[in-house]
């Protein structure tokens, strides 16, 4: 299969964004720049974009193994959402409770920063900032939604940042079956992720940044990125390779590369949309341990993901593992159950991609001025906003700009390495089994509670 067809098959979004595909040049011979960035996902692109805004004189090159947006940036759920990527307790150890509160605020503000860039650069990615619902379909899920909200309040969320909503309020916006309540935050936009990545790449090029594609870095060293047919020399080298980092020499235990999976329907009929509503395009996620998340896409489909993750023993990243029949069947059941009006909708795309899970599940932004090496990533599947915050932070660190960003708790944070196999494999299996079993128990309890409720309605005297 040629590269163009292979890239298009990676997700609904890449299929659409790459209808027309003109590959960029490969790295050939010796290239000299001031800053070399490896990886053309959001982290690499936002770093380059923010650097060029800070210092237009910098010569910047991005080196991408495949094509812009090939990684999770071109295949995700398109939730441009608030919420820190990682564990509050990890960040609290570095910068205290105040650091965590500032981190939460940076993520909230990061959404509008991206939105402003989308407007400024006229990026056609279906951007709608309609907020996000977290919906519960059982009493335990509702209790978890409440607990999640309280935890956010403790981290500085005000009543205007997120609040409880009733089932009636949710269903008035989007007709989800079986919902018993949930939470809403205005801090979320939906976007077509691949068009966001590729539009951002075009904006970078307008600022004079050069992007090389189909040029996998074999090694990343101080001052030097080596590719099969050439090399890039630079004062500063930024590694923005997220899950794929584990393929680089010496990094196999830096992250767990974990695949998350999605599917999309064909565009729904006008009748189906009349039944579902969802005019405001708020994103939706449920509150199961193995949760699902969904967006109404700019071209009128439902794109839905979640319900289980894939980790291959040894941490291999293989395109063959992206479609998982059991997980995709579970996603399809969730789609039909949550959106009965889409019960007959054909599924047009099934896909998956890898994200990076660090040992403490918490992100890092690191710049070592002495070696000129920088890296960012480890967003644990929550990196759309985090990657842009990280990219702007690296730009500030490189250019020596004093800013609030460089004082956030993930700056300078390094997670320790994962254990060797078979421990990692066993741990991922155990975590998945516990989550699945907790969901199954709740489902049984919920069914029993519903049956009891039904019987009570028919008892004498009611
Ligand atoms: C299915 C799925 C759904 C998700 N949904 C959401 C969501 O809705 N909201 C959210 O906030 N987050 C979501 N995420 C996470 C989010 O997509 C990622 O955190 C984010 O895209 C990471 O961006 P990145 O640039 O760091 O990494 P990537 O997008 O993975 O980019 C890394 C790039 O580096 C390139 N590369 C790797 N190795 C080399 C090399 N040796 N040489 C050159 N180039 C190299 C890759 O080809 C790739 O293009 C989701 C992730 C997945 C997998």
PDB file of N, CA, C and O and ligand atoms in Angstrom, residues 38-45 63-81 215-218 220 227 240-245 247-248 258-262 293 351-355 376-387, ligand 1:
ATOM      1  N   UNK A  38      11.688  17.295  16.530  1.00  0.00           N
ATOM      2  CA  UNK A  38      11.385  15.969  15.990  1.00  0.00           C
ATOM      3  C   UNK A  38       9.948  15.614  16.361  1.00  0.00           C
ATOM      4  O   UNK A  38       9.614  15.518  17.545  1.00  0.00           O
ATOM      5  N   UNK A  39       9.108  15.429  15.328  1.00  0.00           N
ATOM      6  CA  UNK A  39       7.704  15.096  15.547  1.00  0.00           C
ATOM      7  C   UNK A  39       6.790  16.234  15.134  1.00  0.00           C
ATOM      8  O   UNK A  39       6.901  17.348  15.664  1.00  0.00           O
ATOM      9  N   UNK A  40       5.911  15.959  14.168  1.00  0.00           N
ATOM     10  CA  UNK A  40       4.960  16.987  13.715  1.00  0.00           C
ATOM     11  C   UNK A  40       3.552  16.649  14.169  1.00  0.00           C
ATOM     12  O   UNK A  40       2.606  16.577  13.382  1.00  0.00           O
ATOM     13  N   UNK A  41       3.433  16.378  15.487  1.00  0.00           N
ATOM     14  CA  UNK A  41       2.120  16.359  16.126  1.00  0.00           C
ATOM     15  C   UNK A  41       1.924  17.726  16.765  1.00  0.00           C
ATOM     16  O   UNK A  41       2.684  18.674  16.508  1.00  0.00           O
ATOM     17  N   UNK A  42       0.918  17.823  17.642  1.00  0.00           N
ATOM     18  CA  UNK A  42       0.658  19.137  18.245  1.00  0.00           C
ATOM     19  C   UNK A  42       1.856  19.665  19.034  1.00  0.00           C
ATOM     20  O   UNK A  42       2.140  20.862  19.009  1.00  0.00           O
ATOM     21  N   UNK A  43       2.553  18.775  19.777  1.00  0.00           N
ATOM     22  CA  UNK A  43       3.657  19.276  20.606  1.00  0.00           C
ATOM     23  C   UNK A  43       4.712  19.945  19.736  1.00  0.00           C
ATOM     24  O   UNK A  43       5.158  21.070  20.015  1.00  0.00           O
ATOM     25  N   UNK A  44       5.126  19.244  18.674  1.00  0.00           N
ATOM     26  CA  UNK A  44       6.154  19.798  17.796  1.00  0.00           C
ATOM     27  C   UNK A  44       5.677  21.051  17.083  1.00  0.00           C
ATOM     28  O   UNK A  44       6.393  22.057  16.995  1.00  0.00           O
ATOM     29  N   UNK A  45       4.433  21.008  16.609  1.00  0.00           N
ATOM     30  CA  UNK A  45       3.912  22.139  15.825  1.00  0.00           C
ATOM     31  C   UNK A  45       3.700  23.376  16.702  1.00  0.00           C
ATOM     32  O   UNK A  45       4.066  24.495  16.320  1.00  0.00           O
ATOM     33  N   UNK A  63      11.086  17.745  11.874  1.00  0.00           N
ATOM     34  CA  UNK A  63      11.396  16.482  11.198  1.00  0.00           C
ATOM     35  C   UNK A  63      10.336  15.462  11.599  1.00  0.00           C
ATOM     36  O   UNK A  63      10.203  15.132  12.787  1.00  0.00           O
ATOM     37  N   UNK A  64       9.576  14.965  10.638  1.00  0.00           N
ATOM     38  CA  UNK A  64       8.456  14.063  10.930  1.00  0.00           C
ATOM     39  C   UNK A  64       8.683  12.712  10.227  1.00  0.00           C
ATOM     40  O   UNK A  64       8.997  12.670   9.042  1.00  0.00           O
ATOM     41  N   UNK A  65       8.478  11.624  10.985  1.00  0.00           N
ATOM     42  CA  UNK A  65       8.728  10.281  10.444  1.00  0.00           C
ATOM     43  C   UNK A  65       7.754   9.922   9.328  1.00  0.00           C
ATOM     44  O   UNK A  65       8.113   9.224   8.380  1.00  0.00           O
ATOM     45  N   UNK A  66       6.494  10.391   9.442  1.00  0.00           N
ATOM     46  CA  UNK A  66       5.471   9.999   8.464  1.00  0.00           C
ATOM     47  C   UNK A  66       4.915  11.248   7.786  1.00  0.00           C
ATOM     48  O   UNK A  66       5.496  11.754   6.858  1.00  0.00           O
ATOM     49  N   UNK A  67       3.778  11.725   8.269  1.00  0.00           N
ATOM     50  CA  UNK A  67       3.225  12.977   7.754  1.00  0.00           C
ATOM     51  C   UNK A  67       2.646  13.759   8.929  1.00  0.00           C
ATOM     52  O   UNK A  67       2.374  13.176   9.991  1.00  0.00           O
ATOM     53  N   UNK A  68       2.464  15.056   8.743  1.00  0.00           N
ATOM     54  CA  UNK A  68       1.915  15.903   9.819  1.00  0.00           C
ATOM     55  C   UNK A  68       0.606  15.290  10.338  1.00  0.00           C
ATOM     56  O   UNK A  68      -0.285  14.973   9.547  1.00  0.00           O
ATOM     57  N   UNK A  69       0.527  15.096  11.655  1.00  0.00           N
ATOM     58  CA  UNK A  69      -0.713  14.573  12.249  1.00  0.00           C
ATOM     59  C   UNK A  69      -0.840  13.066  12.164  1.00  0.00           C
ATOM     60  O   UNK A  69      -1.907  12.522  12.481  1.00  0.00           O
ATOM     61  N   UNK A  70       0.233  12.376  11.782  1.00  0.00           N
ATOM     62  CA  UNK A  70       0.167  10.908  11.689  1.00  0.00           C
ATOM     63  C   UNK A  70      -0.115  10.280  13.059  1.00  0.00           C
ATOM     64  O   UNK A  70      -0.812   9.273  13.155  1.00  0.00           O
ATOM     65  N   UNK A  71       0.411  10.852  14.116  1.00  0.00           N
ATOM     66  CA  UNK A  71       0.255  10.283  15.470  1.00  0.00           C
ATOM     67  C   UNK A  71      -1.107  10.619  16.064  1.00  0.00           C
ATOM     68  O   UNK A  71      -2.075  10.896  15.333  1.00  0.00           O
ATOM     69  N   UNK A  72      -1.168  10.605  17.380  1.00  0.00           N
ATOM     70  CA  UNK A  72      -2.444  10.825  18.063  1.00  0.00           C
ATOM     71  C   UNK A  72      -3.069  12.168  17.681  1.00  0.00           C
ATOM     72  O   UNK A  72      -4.294  12.319  17.701  1.00  0.00           O
ATOM     73  N   UNK A  73      -2.243  13.139  17.280  1.00  0.00           N
ATOM     74  CA  UNK A  73      -2.779  14.467  16.944  1.00  0.00           C
ATOM     75  C   UNK A  73      -3.722  14.425  15.741  1.00  0.00           C
ATOM     76  O   UNK A  73      -4.593  15.285  15.617  1.00  0.00           O
ATOM     77  N   UNK A  74      -3.562  13.438  14.884  1.00  0.00           N
ATOM     78  CA  UNK A  74      -4.459  13.335  13.724  1.00  0.00           C
ATOM     79  C   UNK A  74      -5.529  12.281  13.904  1.00  0.00           C
ATOM     80  O   UNK A  74      -6.228  11.931  12.943  1.00  0.00           O
ATOM     81  N   UNK A  75      -5.647  11.758  15.132  1.00  0.00           N
ATOM     82  CA  UNK A  75      -6.565  10.621  15.279  1.00  0.00           C
ATOM     83  C   UNK A  75      -7.374  10.675  16.563  1.00  0.00           C
ATOM     84  O   UNK A  75      -8.056   9.704  16.920  1.00  0.00           O
ATOM     85  N   UNK A  76      -7.314  11.761  17.305  1.00  0.00           N
ATOM     86  CA  UNK A  76      -7.932  11.754  18.645  1.00  0.00           C
ATOM     87  C   UNK A  76      -9.419  12.112  18.603  1.00  0.00           C
ATOM     88  O   UNK A  76     -10.013  12.274  17.538  1.00  0.00           O
ATOM     89  N   UNK A  77      -9.983  12.260  19.803  1.00  0.00           N
ATOM     90  CA  UNK A  77     -11.410  12.521  19.904  1.00  0.00           C
ATOM     91  C   UNK A  77     -11.809  13.942  19.567  1.00  0.00           C
ATOM     92  O   UNK A  77     -12.997  14.247  19.451  1.00  0.00           O
ATOM     93  N   UNK A  78     -10.814  14.828  19.436  1.00  0.00           N
ATOM     94  CA  UNK A  78     -11.119  16.216  19.099  1.00  0.00           C
ATOM     95  C   UNK A  78     -11.729  16.988  20.253  1.00  0.00           C
ATOM     96  O   UNK A  78     -12.394  18.009  20.052  1.00  0.00           O
ATOM     97  N   UNK A  79     -11.503  16.524  21.491  1.00  0.00           N
ATOM     98  CA  UNK A  79     -11.935  17.277  22.670  1.00  0.00           C
ATOM     99  C   UNK A  79     -10.817  18.251  23.014  1.00  0.00           C
ATOM    100  O   UNK A  79      -9.743  17.830  23.461  1.00  0.00           O
ATOM    101  N   UNK A  80     -11.058  19.528  22.823  1.00  0.00           N
ATOM    102  CA  UNK A  80     -10.073  20.532  23.229  1.00  0.00           C
ATOM    103  C   UNK A  80     -10.508  20.946  24.634  1.00  0.00           C
ATOM    104  O   UNK A  80     -11.242  21.907  24.824  1.00  0.00           O
ATOM    105  N   UNK A  81     -10.075  20.165  25.602  1.00  0.00           N
ATOM    106  CA  UNK A  81     -10.715  20.232  26.921  1.00  0.00           C
ATOM    107  C   UNK A  81      -9.764  20.684  28.009  1.00  0.00           C
ATOM    108  O   UNK A  81      -8.549  20.518  27.899  1.00  0.00           O
ATOM    109  N   UNK A 215      10.706  11.200   7.244  1.00  0.00           N
ATOM    110  CA  UNK A 215      12.113  11.257   7.647  1.00  0.00           C
ATOM    111  C   UNK A 215      12.205  10.880   9.127  1.00  0.00           C
ATOM    112  O   UNK A 215      12.178  11.748   9.996  1.00  0.00           O
ATOM    113  N   UNK A 216      12.269   9.595   9.406  1.00  0.00           N
ATOM    114  CA  UNK A 216      12.314   9.155  10.807  1.00  0.00           C
ATOM    115  C   UNK A 216      13.694   9.406  11.393  1.00  0.00           C
ATOM    116  O   UNK A 216      14.698   8.966  10.816  1.00  0.00           O
ATOM    117  N   UNK A 217      13.715  10.120  12.517  1.00  0.00           N
ATOM    118  CA  UNK A 217      15.005  10.322  13.202  1.00  0.00           C
ATOM    119  C   UNK A 217      15.451   8.988  13.790  1.00  0.00           C
ATOM    120  O   UNK A 217      14.694   8.338  14.500  1.00  0.00           O
ATOM    121  N   UNK A 218      16.654   8.590  13.462  1.00  0.00           N
ATOM    122  CA  UNK A 218      17.197   7.352  14.050  1.00  0.00           C
ATOM    123  C   UNK A 218      17.774   7.637  15.426  1.00  0.00           C
ATOM    124  O   UNK A 218      17.759   6.794  16.301  1.00  0.00           O
ATOM    125  N   UNK A 220      18.564  11.066  18.346  1.00  0.00           N
ATOM    126  CA  UNK A 220      18.433  12.473  18.726  1.00  0.00           C
ATOM    127  C   UNK A 220      19.523  12.742  19.751  1.00  0.00           C
ATOM    128  O   UNK A 220      19.513  12.161  20.842  1.00  0.00           O
ATOM    129  N   UNK A 227      18.792  11.235  10.358  1.00  0.00           N
ATOM    130  CA  UNK A 227      17.750  10.532   9.610  1.00  0.00           C
ATOM    131  C   UNK A 227      18.429   9.624   8.573  1.00  0.00           C
ATOM    132  O   UNK A 227      19.635   9.740   8.343  1.00  0.00           O
ATOM    133  N   UNK A 240       9.627  15.664  20.347  1.00  0.00           N
ATOM    134  CA  UNK A 240       8.169  15.791  20.500  1.00  0.00           C
ATOM    135  C   UNK A 240       7.512  14.559  19.885  1.00  0.00           C
ATOM    136  O   UNK A 240       6.627  14.663  19.042  1.00  0.00           O
ATOM    137  N   UNK A 241       7.957  13.400  20.338  1.00  0.00           N
ATOM    138  CA  UNK A 241       7.576  12.143  19.680  1.00  0.00           C
ATOM    139  C   UNK A 241       6.602  11.303  20.515  1.00  0.00           C
ATOM    140  O   UNK A 241       6.275  10.172  20.125  1.00  0.00           O
ATOM    141  N   UNK A 242       6.175  11.785  21.662  1.00  0.00           N
ATOM    142  CA  UNK A 242       5.176  11.140  22.544  1.00  0.00           C
ATOM    143  C   UNK A 242       5.328   9.624  22.582  1.00  0.00           C
ATOM    144  O   UNK A 242       6.435   9.128  22.855  1.00  0.00           O
ATOM    145  N   UNK A 243       4.264   8.868  22.290  1.00  0.00           N
ATOM    146  CA  UNK A 243       4.342   7.410  22.473  1.00  0.00           C
ATOM    147  C   UNK A 243       5.480   6.787  21.663  1.00  0.00           C
ATOM    148  O   UNK A 243       6.107   5.809  22.091  1.00  0.00           O
ATOM    149  N   UNK A 244       5.755   7.376  20.485  1.00  0.00           N
ATOM    150  CA  UNK A 244       6.757   6.801  19.577  1.00  0.00           C
ATOM    151  C   UNK A 244       8.181   6.974  20.126  1.00  0.00           C
ATOM    152  O   UNK A 244       9.116   6.400  19.581  1.00  0.00           O
ATOM    153  N   UNK A 245       8.320   7.758  21.183  1.00  0.00           N
ATOM    154  CA  UNK A 245       9.616   7.933  21.850  1.00  0.00           C
ATOM    155  C   UNK A 245      10.219   6.578  22.211  1.00  0.00           C
ATOM    156  O   UNK A 245      11.429   6.386  22.183  1.00  0.00           O
ATOM    157  N   UNK A 247      10.449   3.998  20.716  1.00  0.00           N
ATOM    158  CA  UNK A 247      11.207   3.336  19.638  1.00  0.00           C
ATOM    159  C   UNK A 247      12.625   3.862  19.541  1.00  0.00           C
ATOM    160  O   UNK A 247      13.454   3.309  18.830  1.00  0.00           O
ATOM    161  N   UNK A 248      12.905   4.988  20.192  1.00  0.00           N
ATOM    162  CA  UNK A 248      14.233   5.609  20.079  1.00  0.00           C
ATOM    163  C   UNK A 248      15.226   4.914  21.007  1.00  0.00           C
ATOM    164  O   UNK A 248      14.839   4.425  22.080  1.00  0.00           O
ATOM    165  N   UNK A 258       0.284   3.107  24.733  1.00  0.00           N
ATOM    166  CA  UNK A 258      -1.034   2.473  24.895  1.00  0.00           C
ATOM    167  C   UNK A 258      -1.948   2.958  23.781  1.00  0.00           C
ATOM    168  O   UNK A 258      -2.003   4.157  23.495  1.00  0.00           O
ATOM    169  N   UNK A 259      -2.660   2.007  23.156  1.00  0.00           N
ATOM    170  CA  UNK A 259      -3.569   2.401  22.069  1.00  0.00           C
ATOM    171  C   UNK A 259      -4.972   2.623  22.614  1.00  0.00           C
ATOM    172  O   UNK A 259      -5.471   1.847  23.420  1.00  0.00           O
ATOM    173  N   UNK A 260      -5.567   3.710  22.146  1.00  0.00           N
ATOM    174  CA  UNK A 260      -6.968   3.995  22.418  1.00  0.00           C
ATOM    175  C   UNK A 260      -7.693   3.928  21.076  1.00  0.00           C
ATOM    176  O   UNK A 260      -7.093   4.171  20.031  1.00  0.00           O
ATOM    177  N   UNK A 261      -8.983   3.604  21.118  1.00  0.00           N
ATOM    178  CA  UNK A 261      -9.667   3.252  19.870  1.00  0.00           C
ATOM    179  C   UNK A 261     -10.935   4.083  19.672  1.00  0.00           C
ATOM    180  O   UNK A 261     -11.571   4.483  20.645  1.00  0.00           O
ATOM    181  N   UNK A 262     -11.275   4.283  18.400  1.00  0.00           N
ATOM    182  CA  UNK A 262     -12.452   5.095  18.072  1.00  0.00           C
ATOM    183  C   UNK A 262     -13.191   4.518  16.860  1.00  0.00           C
ATOM    184  O   UNK A 262     -12.631   3.719  16.102  1.00  0.00           O
ATOM    185  N   UNK A 293     -16.283   8.493  25.004  1.00  0.00           N
ATOM    186  CA  UNK A 293     -16.383   9.925  24.741  1.00  0.00           C
ATOM    187  C   UNK A 293     -16.849  10.093  23.303  1.00  0.00           C
ATOM    188  O   UNK A 293     -16.557   9.254  22.447  1.00  0.00           O
ATOM    189  N   UNK A 351     -10.695   2.987  14.034  1.00  0.00           N
ATOM    190  CA  UNK A 351      -9.250   3.243  14.071  1.00  0.00           C
ATOM    191  C   UNK A 351      -8.745   3.282  15.515  1.00  0.00           C
ATOM    192  O   UNK A 351      -9.515   3.115  16.471  1.00  0.00           O
ATOM    193  N   UNK A 352      -7.470   3.503  15.657  1.00  0.00           N
ATOM    194  CA  UNK A 352      -6.878   3.631  16.984  1.00  0.00           C
ATOM    195  C   UNK A 352      -5.536   4.312  16.855  1.00  0.00           C
ATOM    196  O   UNK A 352      -5.045   4.535  15.748  1.00  0.00           O
ATOM    197  N   UNK A 353      -4.965   4.658  17.974  1.00  0.00           N
ATOM    198  CA  UNK A 353      -3.616   5.244  17.946  1.00  0.00           C
ATOM    199  C   UNK A 353      -3.022   5.167  19.350  1.00  0.00           C
ATOM    200  O   UNK A 353      -3.734   4.951  20.329  1.00  0.00           O
ATOM    201  N   UNK A 354      -1.723   5.363  19.402  1.00  0.00           N
ATOM    202  CA  UNK A 354      -0.991   5.214  20.663  1.00  0.00           C
ATOM    203  C   UNK A 354      -0.766   6.569  21.335  1.00  0.00           C
ATOM    204  O   UNK A 354      -0.444   7.551  20.673  1.00  0.00           O
ATOM    205  N   UNK A 355      -0.944   6.563  22.644  1.00  0.00           N
ATOM    206  CA  UNK A 355      -0.537   7.723  23.440  1.00  0.00           C
ATOM    207  C   UNK A 355       0.485   7.246  24.472  1.00  0.00           C
ATOM    208  O   UNK A 355       0.655   6.033  24.682  1.00  0.00           O
ATOM    209  N   UNK A 376       8.941  17.207  25.544  1.00  0.00           N
ATOM    210  CA  UNK A 376       7.650  17.355  26.226  1.00  0.00           C
ATOM    211  C   UNK A 376       6.765  16.203  25.801  1.00  0.00           C
ATOM    212  O   UNK A 376       6.881  15.690  24.690  1.00  0.00           O
ATOM    213  N   UNK A 377       5.873  15.806  26.692  1.00  0.00           N
ATOM    214  CA  UNK A 377       4.948  14.716  26.365  1.00  0.00           C
ATOM    215  C   UNK A 377       4.553  13.954  27.612  1.00  0.00           C
ATOM    216  O   UNK A 377       4.718  14.439  28.734  1.00  0.00           O
ATOM    217  N   UNK A 378       3.988  12.755  27.387  1.00  0.00           N
ATOM    218  CA  UNK A 378       3.506  11.948  28.507  1.00  0.00           C
ATOM    219  C   UNK A 378       2.163  12.448  29.003  1.00  0.00           C
ATOM    220  O   UNK A 378       1.910  12.511  30.202  1.00  0.00           O
ATOM    221  N   UNK A 379       1.271  12.775  28.059  1.00  0.00           N
ATOM    222  CA  UNK A 379      -0.006  13.395  28.436  1.00  0.00           C
ATOM    223  C   UNK A 379      -1.067  12.363  28.856  1.00  0.00           C
ATOM    224  O   UNK A 379      -2.194  12.734  29.152  1.00  0.00           O
ATOM    225  N   UNK A 380      -0.708  11.086  28.801  1.00  0.00           N
ATOM    226  CA  UNK A 380      -1.629  10.026  29.232  1.00  0.00           C
ATOM    227  C   UNK A 380      -3.005  10.133  28.567  1.00  0.00           C
ATOM    228  O   UNK A 380      -4.037   9.960  29.217  1.00  0.00           O
ATOM    229  N   UNK A 381      -3.015  10.431  27.284  1.00  0.00           N
ATOM    230  CA  UNK A 381      -4.281  10.442  26.547  1.00  0.00           C
ATOM    231  C   UNK A 381      -5.084  11.709  26.710  1.00  0.00           C
ATOM    232  O   UNK A 381      -6.268  11.737  26.362  1.00  0.00           O
ATOM    233  N   UNK A 382      -4.458  12.771  27.197  1.00  0.00           N
ATOM    234  CA  UNK A 382      -5.211  14.008  27.450  1.00  0.00           C
ATOM    235  C   UNK A 382      -4.366  15.197  27.003  1.00  0.00           C
ATOM    236  O   UNK A 382      -4.119  16.124  27.764  1.00  0.00           O
ATOM    237  N   UNK A 383      -3.908  15.173  25.742  1.00  0.00           N
ATOM    238  CA  UNK A 383      -2.857  16.109  25.372  1.00  0.00           C
ATOM    239  C   UNK A 383      -3.205  17.203  24.384  1.00  0.00           C
ATOM    240  O   UNK A 383      -2.307  17.933  23.960  1.00  0.00           O
ATOM    241  N   UNK A 384      -4.478  17.357  24.003  1.00  0.00           N
ATOM    242  CA  UNK A 384      -4.750  18.352  22.969  1.00  0.00           C
ATOM    243  C   UNK A 384      -4.407  19.761  23.477  1.00  0.00           C
ATOM    244  O   UNK A 384      -3.672  20.499  22.815  1.00  0.00           O
ATOM    245  N   UNK A 385      -4.891  20.097  24.654  1.00  0.00           N
ATOM    246  CA  UNK A 385      -4.541  21.409  25.210  1.00  0.00           C
ATOM    247  C   UNK A 385      -3.144  21.364  25.841  1.00  0.00           C
ATOM    248  O   UNK A 385      -2.329  22.282  25.669  1.00  0.00           O
ATOM    249  N   UNK A 386      -2.855  20.251  26.539  1.00  0.00           N
ATOM    250  CA  UNK A 386      -1.558  20.145  27.241  1.00  0.00           C
ATOM    251  C   UNK A 386      -0.387  20.312  26.274  1.00  0.00           C
ATOM    252  O   UNK A 386       0.629  20.924  26.613  1.00  0.00           O
ATOM    253  N   UNK A 387      -0.523  19.782  25.059  1.00  0.00           N
ATOM    254  CA  UNK A 387       0.587  19.872  24.097  1.00  0.00           C
ATOM    255  C   UNK A 387       0.825  21.322  23.678  1.00  0.00           C
ATOM    256  O   UNK A 387       1.961  21.719  23.433  1.00  0.00           O
TER     257      UNK A 387
HETATM  258  C1  LIG B   1      -7.694   7.600  20.128  1.00  0.00           C
HETATM  259  C2  LIG B   1      -7.207   8.784  20.921  1.00  0.00           C
HETATM  260  C3  LIG B   1      -8.127   9.743  21.332  1.00  0.00           C
HETATM  261  C4  LIG B   1      -7.681  10.873  22.051  1.00  0.00           C
HETATM  262  N1  LIG B   1      -8.586  11.845  22.347  1.00  0.00           N
HETATM  263  C5  LIG B   1      -8.152  12.977  22.961  1.00  0.00           C
HETATM  264  C6  LIG B   1      -9.045  14.047  23.173  1.00  0.00           C
HETATM  265  O1  LIG B   1     -10.196  14.031  22.728  1.00  0.00           O
HETATM  266  N2  LIG B   1      -8.585  15.136  23.863  1.00  0.00           N
HETATM  267  C7  LIG B   1      -7.295  15.197  24.340  1.00  0.00           C
HETATM  268  O2  LIG B   1      -6.932  16.180  25.005  1.00  0.00           O
HETATM  269  N3  LIG B   1      -6.405  14.223  24.067  1.00  0.00           N
HETATM  270  C8  LIG B   1      -6.795  13.132  23.360  1.00  0.00           C
HETATM  271  N4  LIG B   1      -5.899  12.169  23.047  1.00  0.00           N
HETATM  272  C9  LIG B   1      -4.472  12.420  23.321  1.00  0.00           C
HETATM  273  C10 LIG B   1      -3.880  13.418  22.316  1.00  0.00           C
HETATM  274  O3  LIG B   1      -4.263  13.096  21.014  1.00  0.00           O
HETATM  275  C11 LIG B   1      -2.360  13.404  22.436  1.00  0.00           C
HETATM  276  O4  LIG B   1      -1.999  13.622  23.784  1.00  0.00           O
HETATM  277  C12 LIG B   1      -1.685  14.468  21.583  1.00  0.00           C
HETATM  278  O5  LIG B   1      -2.138  14.409  20.260  1.00  0.00           O
HETATM  279  C13 LIG B   1      -0.176  14.268  21.638  1.00  0.00           C
HETATM  280  O6  LIG B   1       0.432  15.105  20.674  1.00  0.00           O
HETATM  281  P1  LIG B   1       1.971  14.913  20.377  1.00  0.00           P
HETATM  282  O7  LIG B   1       2.332  15.871  19.327  1.00  0.00           O
HETATM  283  O8  LIG B   1       2.744  14.988  21.642  1.00  0.00           O
HETATM  284  O9  LIG B   1       2.123  13.405  19.874  1.00  0.00           O
HETATM  285  P2  LIG B   1       1.717  12.759  18.463  1.00  0.00           P
HETATM  286  O10 LIG B   1       0.525  13.388  17.891  1.00  0.00           O
HETATM  287  O11 LIG B   1       1.686  11.278  18.681  1.00  0.00           O
HETATM  288  O12 LIG B   1       2.924  13.161  17.508  1.00  0.00           O
HETATM  289  C14 LIG B   1       4.187  12.571  17.572  1.00  0.00           C
HETATM  290  C15 LIG B   1       4.745  12.664  16.160  1.00  0.00           C
HETATM  291  O13 LIG B   1       6.114  12.293  16.191  1.00  0.00           O
HETATM  292  C16 LIG B   1       6.392  11.546  15.028  1.00  0.00           C
HETATM  293  N5  LIG B   1       7.582  10.753  15.315  1.00  0.00           N
HETATM  294  C17 LIG B   1       7.696   9.740  16.186  1.00  0.00           C
HETATM  295  N6  LIG B   1       8.941   9.237  16.193  1.00  0.00           N
HETATM  296  C18 LIG B   1       9.631   9.968  15.292  1.00  0.00           C
HETATM  297  C19 LIG B   1      10.978   9.933  14.831  1.00  0.00           C
HETATM  298  N7  LIG B   1      11.849   9.026  15.300  1.00  0.00           N
HETATM  299  N8  LIG B   1      11.368  10.806  13.881  1.00  0.00           N
HETATM  300  C20 LIG B   1      10.494  11.747  13.409  1.00  0.00           C
HETATM  301  N9  LIG B   1       9.216  11.810  13.807  1.00  0.00           N
HETATM  302  C21 LIG B   1       8.783  10.939  14.744  1.00  0.00           C
HETATM  303  C22 LIG B   1       5.145  10.707  14.831  1.00  0.00           C
HETATM  304  O14 LIG B   1       5.059  10.199  13.530  1.00  0.00           O
HETATM  305  C23 LIG B   1       4.058  11.698  15.192  1.00  0.00           C
HETATM  306  O15 LIG B   1       3.598  12.408  14.077  1.00  0.00           O
HETATM  307  C24 LIG B   1      -6.308  11.017  22.375  1.00  0.00           C
HETATM  308  C25 LIG B   1      -5.389  10.034  21.983  1.00  0.00           C
HETATM  309  C26 LIG B   1      -5.825   8.925  21.261  1.00  0.00           C
HETATM  310  C27 LIG B   1      -4.812   7.897  20.844  1.00  0.00           C
END
